[in-house]
Amino acid sequence: MKKSLIALALVSAFATPAFAEEAAPTPEHTVTGNLTLASSYRFRGIDQTFGKPALQGGIDYSHSSGVYLGNWNSNISSGAGFPGGNLEMDFYGGWKGAFGDFGVDVGALYYYYPGSSSNVFLSGSNFLDTGATVSGNVDNLELYVAGSWKFLTLKYSYAINEYFKLPKSEGTSYLELNGTYDLGNGWGINGHVGHLFAKDYEYNATTGDRKIDYTDWKLGVTKDLSGWIVGLAYIGTDAKGDCGTTEFYCFASSVNRNGVADTSKFKNGGRGTAVLSVTKSF
């Protein structure tokens, strides 16, 4: 009898911690925020801030069903295709689901640039197709679908209106493969390769038709320092931005709402560069 009581006591003593260590149930509603300071802002490999620092931040809501909504913002350069604008505001929503090591993500993302003007894109000096009608602020609406397996994600985005208000560019799409891998002790590595499938249209009367398709890539490393994520990445593209031959991805430092550019400063928006960033989530 005494042995049975001792055995029961031992079983109880070792069993109790197992119940205490059970994972807490997933909350029905979750709200998180993020804040980033980066040495430069690159969107799909292309310089958005004329090589200058970017302050970025957003907020996300998710439901236990997989539904999510969010907003993300960053300063940008008006010369990167947003005449008169200096702010990017992204609004998105969708659904995510996980099935073991696999995941799926479907949704829509709206890019909005308050204060910008898309009328500049009708200028005959930039586009032969001046019959296209675009007006209002520069924006872009995309639908996307992504599939993931462990640390890899393949994503396809499709523009259902003019791609950032470029005339007759509906149907432009972007395919990307992303990977993140945890090395342990707060270290991680990440990689990316993507390709823009742009609709063709005539650009620059002196050079004729010019496709704006390009491929971009990134290789980076991150370190978690007490909740602050420090990242360093090299970003490159084969986008054509030779300012000497007025190629598409040659950007002025600024362009006002009337299309007047600062002609004293130009940069190749697709040039390779290293980007340093610090991110805090809360």
CSV table of C-alpha atoms in Angstrom, one decimal:
chain,number,residue,atom,x,y,z
A,1,MET,CA,0.0,0.0,0.0
A,2,LYS,CA,2.8,2.4,1.0
A,3,LYS,CA,4.6,1.6,-2.3
A,4,SER,CA,1.4,2.4,-4.3
A,5,LEU,CA,1.0,5.7,-2.5
A,6,ILE,CA,4.6,6.7,-3.2
A,7,ALA,CA,4.2,5.7,-6.9
A,8,LEU,CA,1.0,7.8,-7.1
A,9,ALA,CA,2.8,10.8,-5.5
A,10,LEU,CA,5.7,10.5,-8.0
A,11,VAL,CA,3.4,10.3,-11.0
A,12,SER,CA,1.5,13.4,-9.7
A,13,ALA,CA,4.7,15.3,-9.1
A,14,PHE,CA,6.0,14.7,-12.7
A,15,ALA,CA,2.6,15.1,-14.4
A,16,THR,CA,1.8,18.5,-13.0
A,17,PRO,CA,4.4,20.5,-15.0
A,18,ALA,CA,3.2,18.9,-18.2
A,19,PHE,CA,-0.2,20.6,-17.8
A,20,ALA,CA,1.5,23.9,-16.8
A,21,GLU,CA,3.5,23.9,-20.0
A,22,GLU,CA,0.6,23.5,-22.4
A,23,ALA,CA,0.6,26.3,-25.0
A,24,ALA,CA,-1.8,29.1,-24.5
A,25,PRO,CA,-4.8,29.2,-26.9
A,26,THR,CA,-4.4,31.4,-29.9
A,27,PRO,CA,-6.2,34.8,-29.2
A,28,GLU,CA,-9.2,35.5,-31.4
A,29,HIS,CA,-8.1,39.0,-32.2
A,30,THR,CA,-4.5,40.2,-32.5
A,31,VAL,CA,-3.2,43.7,-33.2
A,32,THR,CA,0.6,44.3,-33.8
A,33,GLY,CA,2.7,47.3,-34.9
A,34,ASN,CA,6.1,47.7,-36.5
A,35,LEU,CA,8.6,50.5,-36.9
A,36,THR,CA,11.7,50.5,-39.2
A,37,LEU,CA,14.5,52.9,-39.9
A,38,ALA,CA,16.4,52.0,-43.1
A,39,SER,CA,19.3,53.5,-44.9
A,40,SER,CA,17.3,53.3,-48.1
A,41,TYR,CA,13.9,52.1,-49.3
A,42,ARG,CA,13.9,49.6,-52.1
A,43,PHE,CA,10.6,48.4,-53.6
A,44,ARG,CA,11.1,45.3,-55.8
A,45,GLY,CA,14.7,46.3,-56.0
A,46,ILE,CA,14.1,49.8,-57.2
A,47,ASP,CA,15.3,52.9,-55.2
A,48,GLN,CA,12.3,54.8,-53.8
A,49,THR,CA,14.1,57.4,-51.7
A,50,PHE,CA,16.9,58.6,-54.0
A,51,GLY,CA,19.4,56.7,-51.8
A,52,LYS,CA,18.3,58.6,-48.6
A,53,PRO,CA,17.1,57.0,-45.3
A,54,ALA,CA,13.5,55.9,-44.9
A,55,LEU,CA,11.3,55.9,-41.8
A,56,GLN,CA,8.6,53.2,-42.1
A,57,GLY,CA,5.9,51.8,-39.9
A,58,GLY,CA,2.6,50.0,-39.9
A,59,ILE,CA,-0.2,48.3,-38.0
A,60,ASP,CA,-1.7,44.8,-38.5
A,61,TYR,CA,-4.9,43.2,-37.3
A,62,SER,CA,-5.4,39.4,-37.6
A,63,HIS,CA,-8.3,37.1,-36.6
A,64,SER,CA,-8.0,33.5,-35.5
A,65,SER,CA,-9.9,32.5,-38.7
A,66,GLY,CA,-6.9,33.7,-40.8
A,67,VAL,CA,-8.4,36.9,-41.9
A,68,TYR,CA,-6.1,40.0,-41.7
A,69,LEU,CA,-6.0,43.7,-42.4
A,70,GLY,CA,-3.2,46.1,-42.3
A,71,ASN,CA,-1.6,49.5,-43.2
A,72,TRP,CA,2.1,50.3,-43.9
A,73,ASN,CA,3.7,53.6,-44.6
A,74,SER,CA,7.1,55.1,-45.8
A,75,ASN,CA,8.6,58.3,-47.0
A,76,ILE,CA,9.5,58.3,-50.7
A,77,SER,CA,11.1,60.5,-53.3
A,78,SER,CA,8.8,62.3,-55.8
A,79,GLY,CA,11.4,61.6,-58.5
A,80,ALA,CA,10.9,57.8,-58.3
A,81,GLY,CA,7.6,58.1,-60.2
A,82,PHE,CA,5.4,60.0,-57.8
A,83,PRO,CA,5.4,63.7,-59.0
A,84,GLY,CA,4.7,66.0,-56.1
A,85,GLY,CA,4.4,63.1,-53.6
A,86,ASN,CA,6.6,62.3,-50.6
A,87,LEU,CA,4.6,59.5,-48.8
A,88,GLU,CA,3.5,56.0,-49.6
A,89,MET,CA,0.5,54.5,-47.9
A,90,ASP,CA,-0.3,50.8,-48.3
A,91,PHE,CA,-3.6,49.2,-47.4
A,92,TYR,CA,-4.1,45.4,-47.6
A,93,GLY,CA,-6.3,42.6,-46.5
A,94,GLY,CA,-6.6,38.9,-47.1
A,95,TRP,CA,-6.7,35.4,-45.6
A,96,LYS,CA,-3.9,33.1,-44.5
A,97,GLY,CA,-4.1,29.4,-43.7
A,98,ALA,CA,-1.5,26.8,-42.6
A,99,PHE,CA,-1.5,23.1,-43.2
A,100,GLY,CA,1.4,21.5,-41.5
A,101,ASP,CA,4.6,22.7,-43.3
A,102,PHE,CA,2.5,24.3,-46.0
A,103,GLY,CA,0.7,27.7,-46.1
A,104,VAL,CA,-1.4,29.8,-48.4
A,105,ASP,CA,-2.0,33.5,-48.5
A,106,VAL,CA,-4.5,35.4,-50.8
A,107,GLY,CA,-5.4,39.0,-50.7
A,108,ALA,CA,-5.3,42.5,-52.2
A,109,LEU,CA,-2.9,45.4,-51.7
A,110,TYR,CA,-3.6,49.1,-52.5
A,111,TYR,CA,-0.7,51.5,-52.9
A,112,TYR,CA,-1.5,55.2,-52.5
A,113,TYR,CA,0.6,58.3,-52.8
A,114,PRO,CA,-1.2,61.4,-51.4
A,115,GLY,CA,-0.3,64.7,-53.0
A,116,SER,CA,1.1,63.1,-56.1
A,117,SER,CA,-0.1,63.8,-59.7
A,118,SER,CA,-0.3,61.1,-62.4
A,119,ASN,CA,-1.2,63.7,-65.2
A,120,VAL,CA,2.6,64.1,-65.7
A,121,PHE,CA,2.7,60.7,-67.3
A,122,LEU,CA,0.8,62.0,-70.3
A,123,SER,CA,3.6,64.3,-71.3
A,124,GLY,CA,4.6,63.8,-75.0
A,125,SER,CA,8.3,64.1,-74.0
A,126,ASN,CA,8.1,60.9,-72.0
A,127,PHE,CA,5.4,58.8,-73.8
A,128,LEU,CA,4.5,58.5,-77.4
A,129,ASP,CA,1.1,57.2,-76.4
A,130,THR,CA,-0.4,60.5,-75.2
A,131,GLY,CA,-3.9,59.2,-76.0
A,132,ALA,CA,-4.0,57.3,-72.7
A,133,THR,CA,-6.1,58.8,-69.9
A,134,VAL,CA,-4.7,58.8,-66.4
A,135,SER,CA,-5.5,61.3,-63.7
A,136,GLY,CA,-5.5,61.8,-60.0
A,137,ASN,CA,-2.9,60.6,-57.4
A,138,VAL,CA,-0.5,57.9,-58.3
A,139,ASP,CA,-1.8,54.6,-57.1
A,140,ASN,CA,-1.8,50.8,-57.8
A,141,LEU,CA,-4.2,48.0,-56.9
A,142,GLU,CA,-2.9,44.4,-56.9
A,143,LEU,CA,-4.3,41.0,-56.2
A,144,TYR,CA,-1.9,38.4,-54.9
A,145,VAL,CA,-1.6,34.7,-54.0
A,146,ALA,CA,1.3,33.0,-52.2
A,147,GLY,CA,2.2,29.5,-51.2
A,148,SER,CA,4.8,28.6,-48.6
A,149,TRP,CA,6.7,25.5,-47.5
A,150,LYS,CA,8.8,25.7,-44.4
A,151,PHE,CA,11.1,28.7,-45.0
A,152,LEU,CA,10.3,29.3,-48.7
A,153,THR,CA,7.4,31.4,-50.1
A,154,LEU,CA,6.4,31.8,-53.7
A,155,LYS,CA,4.2,34.9,-54.4
A,156,TYR,CA,2.4,36.2,-57.5
A,157,SER,CA,1.0,39.8,-57.7
A,158,TYR,CA,-1.2,41.1,-60.5
A,159,ALA,CA,-2.1,44.8,-61.1
A,160,ILE,CA,-5.8,45.2,-62.1
A,161,ASN,CA,-5.4,48.9,-62.9
A,162,GLU,CA,-2.5,50.9,-64.5
A,163,TYR,CA,0.7,49.9,-62.7
A,164,PHE,CA,1.5,52.9,-60.6
A,165,LYS,CA,-0.5,54.9,-63.2
A,166,LEU,CA,1.8,54.1,-66.2
A,167,PRO,CA,-0.5,54.4,-69.2
A,168,LYS,CA,-2.0,51.2,-70.6
A,169,SER,CA,0.0,49.0,-68.1
A,170,GLU,CA,-3.0,47.0,-66.7
A,171,GLY,CA,-2.1,43.4,-66.2
A,172,THR,CA,1.5,44.0,-65.1
A,173,SER,CA,2.6,41.3,-62.7
A,174,TYR,CA,5.4,40.4,-60.4
A,175,LEU,CA,6.6,36.9,-59.4
A,176,GLU,CA,8.9,36.4,-56.4
A,177,LEU,CA,10.6,33.7,-54.4
A,178,ASN,CA,11.5,34.5,-50.8
A,179,GLY,CA,13.3,32.5,-48.2
A,180,THR,CA,14.1,33.1,-44.5
A,181,TYR,CA,16.1,30.7,-42.3
A,182,ASP,CA,16.7,30.8,-38.5
A,183,LEU,CA,20.3,30.1,-37.7
A,184,GLY,CA,19.7,30.2,-33.9
A,185,ASN,CA,21.0,32.5,-31.2
A,186,GLY,CA,19.1,35.4,-32.7
A,187,TRP,CA,20.7,35.1,-36.2
A,188,GLY,CA,18.9,34.7,-39.4
A,189,ILE,CA,19.5,34.8,-43.2
A,190,ASN,CA,17.1,35.8,-46.0
A,191,GLY,CA,17.1,35.8,-49.7
A,192,HIS,CA,14.8,37.0,-52.5
A,193,VAL,CA,14.6,36.9,-56.3
A,194,GLY,CA,11.8,38.5,-58.3
A,195,HIS,CA,10.8,39.5,-61.8
A,196,LEU,CA,8.5,42.2,-63.1
A,197,PHE,CA,6.5,41.3,-66.1
A,198,ALA,CA,5.5,44.7,-67.4
A,199,LYS,CA,3.1,45.5,-70.3
A,200,ASP,CA,5.1,47.0,-73.2
A,201,TYR,CA,4.4,50.6,-74.2
A,202,GLU,CA,6.4,53.3,-76.0
A,203,TYR,CA,8.8,55.3,-74.0
A,204,ASN,CA,10.9,58.3,-75.1
A,205,ALA,CA,10.4,59.4,-78.7
A,206,THR,CA,14.2,59.2,-79.4
A,207,THR,CA,14.6,55.6,-78.4
A,208,GLY,CA,11.3,54.0,-79.4
A,209,ASP,CA,9.7,51.1,-77.7
A,210,ARG,CA,11.2,50.2,-74.3
A,211,LYS,CA,10.2,47.3,-72.0
A,212,ILE,CA,10.4,48.0,-68.3
A,213,ASP,CA,10.7,44.3,-67.3
A,214,TYR,CA,13.6,43.5,-65.0
A,215,THR,CA,14.8,41.0,-62.4
A,216,ASP,CA,15.8,41.9,-58.8
A,217,TRP,CA,17.5,39.9,-56.0
A,218,LYS,CA,18.5,40.3,-52.4
A,219,LEU,CA,20.7,38.4,-49.9
A,220,GLY,CA,20.7,39.5,-46.2
A,221,VAL,CA,21.4,38.7,-42.6
A,222,THR,CA,19.5,39.7,-39.4
A,223,LYS,CA,20.3,39.7,-35.7
A,224,ASP,CA,17.8,39.9,-32.9
A,225,LEU,CA,19.1,42.3,-30.2
A,226,SER,CA,16.6,42.1,-27.3
A,227,GLY,CA,13.6,42.6,-29.7
A,228,TRP,CA,15.3,45.0,-32.0
A,229,ILE,CA,16.0,43.3,-35.4
A,230,VAL,CA,19.1,44.7,-37.1
A,231,GLY,CA,19.4,43.7,-40.8
A,232,LEU,CA,22.0,44.1,-43.5
A,233,ALA,CA,21.2,43.1,-47.1
A,234,TYR,CA,22.6,43.6,-50.6
A,235,ILE,CA,20.0,44.4,-53.2
A,236,GLY,CA,20.6,44.3,-56.9
A,237,THR,CA,18.7,44.5,-60.2
A,238,ASP,CA,19.2,44.4,-64.0
A,239,ALA,CA,16.8,47.3,-64.4
A,240,LYS,CA,18.1,49.8,-67.0
A,241,GLY,CA,18.7,53.2,-65.5
A,242,ASP,CA,21.6,54.8,-67.4
A,243,CYS,CA,21.0,58.5,-67.1
A,244,GLY,CA,23.3,59.2,-70.0
A,245,THR,CA,20.9,57.5,-72.3
A,246,THR,CA,17.7,58.5,-70.5
A,247,GLU,CA,16.7,54.9,-69.6
A,248,PHE,CA,13.5,54.3,-67.8
A,249,TYR,CA,14.9,53.8,-64.3
A,250,CYS,CA,16.9,57.0,-64.3
A,251,PHE,CA,15.4,59.1,-61.5
A,252,ALA,CA,15.7,62.8,-60.7
A,253,SER,CA,15.9,63.7,-57.0
A,254,SER,CA,12.5,65.4,-57.2
A,255,VAL,CA,9.7,66.1,-59.6
A,256,ASN,CA,6.8,68.5,-58.8
A,257,ARG,CA,3.1,68.0,-59.7
A,258,ASN,CA,3.7,69.9,-63.0
A,259,GLY,CA,6.4,67.5,-64.1
A,260,VAL,CA,9.3,69.8,-63.5
A,261,ALA,CA,12.3,67.8,-62.3
A,262,ASP,CA,15.5,68.8,-60.5
A,263,THR,CA,17.8,68.3,-63.5
A,264,SER,CA,21.0,68.8,-61.3
A,265,LYS,CA,20.7,65.4,-59.6
A,266,PHE,CA,20.0,62.0,-61.1
A,267,LYS,CA,20.5,58.4,-60.1
A,268,ASN,CA,20.2,55.0,-61.5
A,269,GLY,CA,17.2,53.6,-59.5
A,270,GLY,CA,18.1,50.0,-60.2
A,271,ARG,CA,21.8,50.2,-59.1
A,272,GLY,CA,23.0,47.6,-56.6
A,273,THR,CA,23.4,48.7,-53.0
A,274,ALA,CA,23.7,47.6,-49.4
A,275,VAL,CA,20.7,48.5,-47.1
A,276,LEU,CA,21.0,48.6,-43.3
A,277,SER,CA,17.8,48.6,-41.2
A,278,VAL,CA,16.6,48.4,-37.6
A,279,THR,CA,13.1,47.1,-36.9
A,280,LYS,CA,11.0,46.9,-33.8
A,281,SER,CA,7.7,45.1,-33.5
A,282,PHE,CA,5.2,45.7,-30.7
